[in-house]
PDB file of C-alpha atoms in Angstrom:
ATOM      1  CA  UNK Q   1       0.000   0.000   0.000  1.00 59.00           C
ATOM      2  CA  UNK Q   2       1.125   3.505  -0.772  1.00 75.00           C
ATOM      3  CA  UNK Q   3       0.353   6.477   1.393  1.00 84.00           C
ATOM      4  CA  UNK Q   4      -1.254   9.541  -0.142  1.00 93.00           C
ATOM      5  CA  UNK Q   5      -0.325  12.962   1.274  1.00 95.00           C
ATOM      6  CA  UNK Q   6      -2.830  15.781   0.879  1.00 96.00           C
ATOM      7  CA  UNK Q   7      -2.122  19.376   1.888  1.00 98.00           C
ATOM      8  CA  UNK Q   8      -5.009  20.363   4.183  1.00 98.00           C
ATOM      9  CA  UNK Q   9      -3.855  23.862   5.092  1.00 98.00           C
ATOM     10  CA  UNK Q  10      -0.832  26.137   5.432  1.00 98.00           C
ATOM     11  CA  UNK Q  11       0.077  29.168   7.522  1.00 98.00           C
ATOM     12  CA  UNK Q  12       2.678  31.809   6.637  1.00 98.00           C
ATOM     13  CA  UNK Q  13       3.488  34.459   9.245  1.00 97.00           C
ATOM     14  CA  UNK Q  14       3.393  37.987   7.901  1.00 97.00           C
ATOM     15  CA  UNK Q  15       4.945  41.272   8.917  1.00 95.00           C
ATOM     16  CA  UNK Q  16       4.937  41.859  12.663  1.00 93.00           C
ATOM     17  CA  UNK Q  17       4.927  38.168  13.528  1.00 95.00           C
ATOM     18  CA  UNK Q  18       2.234  36.109  15.245  1.00 97.00           C
ATOM     19  CA  UNK Q  19       1.525  34.835  18.750  1.00 97.00           C
ATOM     20  CA  UNK Q  20       0.416  31.438  17.430  1.00 97.00           C
ATOM     21  CA  UNK Q  21       0.167  29.389  14.264  1.00 98.00           C
ATOM     22  CA  UNK Q  22      -3.105  27.456  14.141  1.00 98.00           C
ATOM     23  CA  UNK Q  23      -5.048  24.922  12.115  1.00 98.00           C
ATOM     24  CA  UNK Q  24      -8.781  24.678  12.771  1.00 97.00           C
ATOM     25  CA  UNK Q  25     -11.608  22.539  11.405  1.00 97.00           C
ATOM     26  CA  UNK Q  26      -9.289  19.607  10.665  1.00 98.00           C
ATOM     27  CA  UNK Q  27     -11.431  17.028   8.830  1.00 97.00           C
ATOM     28  CA  UNK Q  28     -11.574  13.440  10.145  1.00 96.00           C
ATOM     29  CA  UNK Q  29     -11.205  11.983   6.640  1.00 95.00           C
ATOM     30  CA  UNK Q  30      -7.547  10.902   6.810  1.00 97.00           C
ATOM     31  CA  UNK Q  31      -5.655   8.150   8.607  1.00 96.00           C
ATOM     32  CA  UNK Q  32      -2.811  10.278  10.052  1.00 97.00           C
ATOM     33  CA  UNK Q  33      -1.621  13.881  10.231  1.00 98.00           C
ATOM     34  CA  UNK Q  34       1.787  15.327   9.367  1.00 98.00           C
ATOM     35  CA  UNK Q  35       2.812  18.879  10.320  1.00 98.00           C
ATOM     36  CA  UNK Q  36       5.940  20.552   8.910  1.00 98.00           C
ATOM     37  CA  UNK Q  37       7.164  23.731  10.619  1.00 97.00           C
ATOM     38  CA  UNK Q  38       9.847  26.250   9.665  1.00 95.00           C
ATOM     39  CA  UNK Q  39      10.196  28.694  12.560  1.00 93.00           C
ATOM     40  CA  UNK Q  40      12.009  31.704  13.958  1.00 91.00           C
ATOM     41  CA  UNK Q  41      10.982  33.788  16.977  1.00 91.00           C
ATOM     42  CA  UNK Q  42      11.382  37.483  17.675  1.00 89.00           C
ATOM     43  CA  UNK Q  43      13.302  37.124  20.952  1.00 84.00           C
ATOM     44  CA  UNK Q  44      16.490  39.198  20.814  1.00 75.00           C
ATOM     45  CA  UNK Q  45      18.627  36.571  22.536  1.00 80.00           C
ATOM     46  CA  UNK Q  46      20.678  33.945  20.733  1.00 76.00           C
ATOM     47  CA  UNK Q  47      19.934  30.235  21.067  1.00 74.00           C
ATOM     48  CA  UNK Q  48      16.543  28.593  20.889  1.00 79.00           C
ATOM     49  CA  UNK Q  49      13.146  28.425  22.573  1.00 85.00           C
ATOM     50  CA  UNK Q  50      10.639  25.595  22.892  1.00 88.00           C
ATOM     51  CA  UNK Q  51       7.430  25.404  20.859  1.00 93.00           C
ATOM     52  CA  UNK Q  52       4.357  23.947  22.559  1.00 95.00           C
ATOM     53  CA  UNK Q  53       1.185  22.514  21.043  1.00 97.00           C
ATOM     54  CA  UNK Q  54      -2.428  23.017  22.061  1.00 97.00           C
ATOM     55  CA  UNK Q  55      -4.850  20.371  20.780  1.00 98.00           C
ATOM     56  CA  UNK Q  56      -8.570  21.138  20.493  1.00 98.00           C
ATOM     57  CA  UNK Q  57      -7.978  24.053  22.883  1.00 97.00           C
ATOM     58  CA  UNK Q  58      -6.567  21.705  25.548  1.00 97.00           C
ATOM     59  CA  UNK Q  59      -3.315  22.275  27.432  1.00 95.00           C
ATOM     60  CA  UNK Q  60      -3.795  19.301  29.775  1.00 96.00           C
ATOM     61  CA  UNK Q  61      -3.400  15.504  29.672  1.00 96.00           C
ATOM     62  CA  UNK Q  62      -0.028  15.659  27.903  1.00 95.00           C
ATOM     63  CA  UNK Q  63       2.989  13.494  28.708  1.00 94.00           C
ATOM     64  CA  UNK Q  64       6.294  13.401  26.884  1.00 93.00           C
ATOM     65  CA  UNK Q  65       9.820  12.102  26.809  1.00 92.00           C
ATOM     66  CA  UNK Q  66      12.475  13.805  24.716  1.00 87.00           C
ATOM     67  CA  UNK Q  67      16.076  13.356  23.726  1.00 88.00           C
ATOM     68  CA  UNK Q  68      18.023  16.507  22.904  1.00 83.00           C
ATOM     69  CA  UNK Q  69      21.542  17.207  21.668  1.00 82.00           C
ATOM     70  CA  UNK Q  70      22.556  20.706  22.723  1.00 79.00           C
ATOM     71  CA  UNK Q  71      25.917  21.485  21.075  1.00 76.00           C
ATOM     72  CA  UNK Q  72      27.217  17.977  21.779  1.00 78.00           C
ATOM     73  CA  UNK Q  73      25.696  17.598  25.249  1.00 83.00           C
ATOM     74  CA  UNK Q  74      22.991  14.926  25.061  1.00 87.00           C
ATOM     75  CA  UNK Q  75      20.209  14.665  27.633  1.00 84.00           C
ATOM     76  CA  UNK Q  76      16.757  13.217  28.084  1.00 88.00           C
ATOM     77  CA  UNK Q  77      13.887  14.636  30.123  1.00 84.00           C
ATOM     78  CA  UNK Q  78      10.144  15.157  30.301  1.00 83.00           C
ATOM     79  CA  UNK Q  79       9.854  18.642  31.819  1.00 80.00           C
ATOM     80  CA  UNK Q  80       7.779  20.335  29.061  1.00 81.00           C
ATOM     81  CA  UNK Q  81       4.997  17.831  28.259  1.00 88.00           C
ATOM     82  CA  UNK Q  82       3.499  19.877  25.375  1.00 91.00           C
ATOM     83  CA  UNK Q  83       6.862  20.566  23.675  1.00 90.00           C
ATOM     84  CA  UNK Q  84       6.915  19.674  19.983  1.00 91.00           C
ATOM     85  CA  UNK Q  85       9.703  21.781  18.484  1.00 86.00           C
ATOM     86  CA  UNK Q  86      12.640  24.063  19.043  1.00 84.00           C
ATOM     87  CA  UNK Q  87      12.670  27.533  17.484  1.00 86.00           C
ATOM     88  CA  UNK Q  88      15.606  29.754  16.488  1.00 83.00           C
ATOM     89  CA  UNK Q  89      15.719  33.046  18.348  1.00 84.00           C
ATOM     90  CA  UNK Q  90      16.227  36.308  16.486  1.00 81.00           C
ATOM     91  CA  UNK Q  91      19.750  36.650  17.917  1.00 77.00           C
ATOM     92  CA  UNK Q  92      20.819  33.412  16.176  1.00 78.00           C
ATOM     93  CA  UNK Q  93      22.430  33.384  12.749  1.00 79.00           C
ATOM     94  CA  UNK Q  94      20.499  35.809  10.517  1.00 80.00           C
ATOM     95  CA  UNK Q  95      17.799  34.400   8.249  1.00 82.00           C
ATOM     96  CA  UNK Q  96      17.970  30.857   9.629  1.00 84.00           C
ATOM     97  CA  UNK Q  97      14.888  28.933  10.683  1.00 89.00           C
ATOM     98  CA  UNK Q  98      14.409  25.831  12.797  1.00 89.00           C
ATOM     99  CA  UNK Q  99      12.740  22.850  11.150  1.00 92.00           C
ATOM    100  CA  UNK Q 100      10.300  20.377  12.628  1.00 95.00           C
ATOM    101  CA  UNK Q 101       8.216  17.420  11.529  1.00 97.00           C
ATOM    102  CA  UNK Q 102       5.326  16.193  13.707  1.00 97.00           C
ATOM    103  CA  UNK Q 103       3.550  12.907  12.964  1.00 98.00           C
ATOM    104  CA  UNK Q 104       0.196  12.032  14.560  1.00 98.00           C
ATOM    105  CA  UNK Q 105      -1.164   8.574  13.671  1.00 97.00           C
ATOM    106  CA  UNK Q 106      -4.853   7.703  14.074  1.00 96.00           C
ATOM    107  CA  UNK Q 107      -5.711  11.314  14.964  1.00 97.00           C
ATOM    108  CA  UNK Q 108      -9.462  10.824  14.429  1.00 97.00           C
ATOM    109  CA  UNK Q 109      -9.714   7.569  16.404  1.00 96.00           C
ATOM    110  CA  UNK Q 110     -11.154   7.186  19.895  1.00 96.00           C
ATOM    111  CA  UNK Q 111      -7.851   6.199  21.568  1.00 97.00           C
ATOM    112  CA  UNK Q 112      -5.213   8.429  23.154  1.00 97.00           C
ATOM    113  CA  UNK Q 113      -3.111  10.271  20.564  1.00 97.00           C
ATOM    114  CA  UNK Q 114       0.607   9.589  20.159  1.00 97.00           C
ATOM    115  CA  UNK Q 115       2.778  12.325  18.656  1.00 97.00           C
ATOM    116  CA  UNK Q 116       6.280  11.806  17.230  1.00 97.00           C
ATOM    117  CA  UNK Q 117       8.586  14.795  16.758  1.00 95.00           C
ATOM    118  CA  UNK Q 118      11.858  15.315  14.893  1.00 95.00           C
ATOM    119  CA  UNK Q 119      13.191  18.885  15.104  1.00 91.00           C
ATOM    120  CA  UNK Q 120      16.388  20.908  14.857  1.00 88.00           C
ATOM    121  CA  UNK Q 121      17.579  24.489  14.964  1.00 85.00           C
ATOM    122  CA  UNK Q 122      19.813  25.764  12.172  1.00 77.00           C
ATOM    123  CA  UNK Q 123      22.839  28.023  12.207  1.00 74.00           C
ATOM    124  CA  UNK Q 124      25.767  28.986  10.044  1.00 70.00           C
ATOM    125  CA  UNK Q 125      28.547  27.231  11.910  1.00 66.00           C
ATOM    126  CA  UNK Q 126      30.306  23.957  12.562  1.00 61.00           C
ATOM    127  CA  UNK Q 127      28.585  23.090  15.848  1.00 60.00           C
ATOM    128  CA  UNK Q 128      25.092  21.659  15.724  1.00 61.00           C
ATOM    129  CA  UNK Q 129      22.640  23.036  18.238  1.00 68.00           C
ATOM    130  CA  UNK Q 130      19.399  21.515  19.455  1.00 78.00           C
ATOM    131  CA  UNK Q 131      18.662  18.314  17.614  1.00 85.00           C
ATOM    132  CA  UNK Q 132      15.438  17.168  19.233  1.00 86.00           C
ATOM    133  CA  UNK Q 133      13.422  13.925  19.185  1.00 92.00           C
ATOM    134  CA  UNK Q 134      10.357  13.337  21.314  1.00 93.00           C
ATOM    135  CA  UNK Q 135       7.495  10.994  21.893  1.00 94.00           C
ATOM    136  CA  UNK Q 136       4.398  12.741  23.203  1.00 95.00           C
ATOM    137  CA  UNK Q 137       1.006  11.450  24.303  1.00 96.00           C
ATOM    138  CA  UNK Q 138      -2.241  13.369  24.511  1.00 97.00           C
ATOM    139  CA  UNK Q 139      -4.455  11.273  26.787  1.00 97.00           C
ATOM    140  CA  UNK Q 140      -7.806  12.128  25.257  1.00 97.00           C
ATOM    141  CA  UNK Q 141     -10.214  10.089  23.142  1.00 96.00           C
ATOM    142  CA  UNK Q 142     -11.512  13.046  21.093  1.00 97.00           C
ATOM    143  CA  UNK Q 143     -10.661  13.314  17.406  1.00 98.00           C
ATOM    144  CA  UNK Q 144      -8.123  16.073  16.765  1.00 98.00           C
ATOM    145  CA  UNK Q 145      -9.919  18.965  15.088  1.00 98.00           C
ATOM    146  CA  UNK Q 146      -7.499  21.809  15.821  1.00 98.00           C
ATOM    147  CA  UNK Q 147      -3.782  22.317  16.452  1.00 98.00           C
ATOM    148  CA  UNK Q 148      -2.102  25.494  17.646  1.00 98.00           C
ATOM    149  CA  UNK Q 149       1.625  26.160  18.063  1.00 97.00           C
ATOM    150  CA  UNK Q 150       3.210  28.890  20.208  1.00 96.00           C
ATOM    151  CA  UNK Q 151       6.594  29.840  21.663  1.00 94.00           C
ATOM    152  CA  UNK Q 152       6.617  28.574  25.262  1.00 92.00           C
ATOM    153  CA  UNK Q 153       8.330  31.776  26.425  1.00 89.00           C
ATOM    154  CA  UNK Q 154       5.577  33.920  24.910  1.00 92.00           C
ATOM    155  CA  UNK Q 155       7.828  35.375  22.213  1.00 93.00           C
ATOM    156  CA  UNK Q 156       6.340  36.310  18.866  1.00 95.00           C
ATOM    157  CA  UNK Q 157       6.773  33.822  16.030  1.00 95.00           C
ATOM    158  CA  UNK Q 158       8.752  35.664  13.368  1.00 93.00           C
ATOM    159  CA  UNK Q 159       7.840  36.788   9.878  1.00 94.00           C
ATOM    160  CA  UNK Q 160       8.306  34.149   7.141  1.00 95.00           C
ATOM    161  CA  UNK Q 161       7.748  31.253   9.558  1.00 95.00           C
ATOM    162  CA  UNK Q 162       5.550  28.608   7.930  1.00 98.00           C
ATOM    163  CA  UNK Q 163       3.437  25.622   8.925  1.00 98.00           C
ATOM    164  CA  UNK Q 164       1.970  22.966   6.628  1.00 98.00           C
ATOM    165  CA  UNK Q 165      -0.664  20.418   7.651  1.00 98.00           C
ATOM    166  CA  UNK Q 166      -0.971  17.230   5.599  1.00 98.00           C
ATOM    167  CA  UNK Q 167      -3.562  14.482   5.811  1.00 98.00           C
ATOM    168  CA  UNK Q 168      -2.211  11.013   5.126  1.00 97.00           C
ATOM    169  CA  UNK Q 169      -4.430   8.300   3.676  1.00 93.00           C
ATOM    170  CA  UNK Q 170      -3.555   4.643   3.262  1.00 81.00           C
ATOM    171  CA  UNK Q 171      -4.344   3.950  -0.380  1.00 64.00           C
TER     172      UNK Q 171
END
């Protein structure tokens, strides 16, 4: 069987930035969801921030375990249960964006929702910063109908950041 990917919606942040990037009215007609993010925040500091997800307006019933490589120092933790990405700060290398892929299987089913994340920040240098893998769980039986992404520190998501939501069907 081959999977079919269908673009459901996209968001591009305009001038002045945005507090969140959201997808609403997600149809229940696909098997899985795939979200691709390209992000930069407006914080003046260098480094990276964490991006958190809100599902169907909910910020509760999340658990998570992540593995992160921060400039060669590897660690694992579960201290930000809604974390799904890392985001370049404005003080990082100019015009670079972090990248993230979020996979949500069986998003319209009546079981708890697992979320797999693969993310990294980008920079113009020899040292890699913030390679991030996580397994998240939203313990709720509701079908996912909306997703919203925001900088955990409350910083504005920068202009030219993009988000793409794909529906995946088993053909």
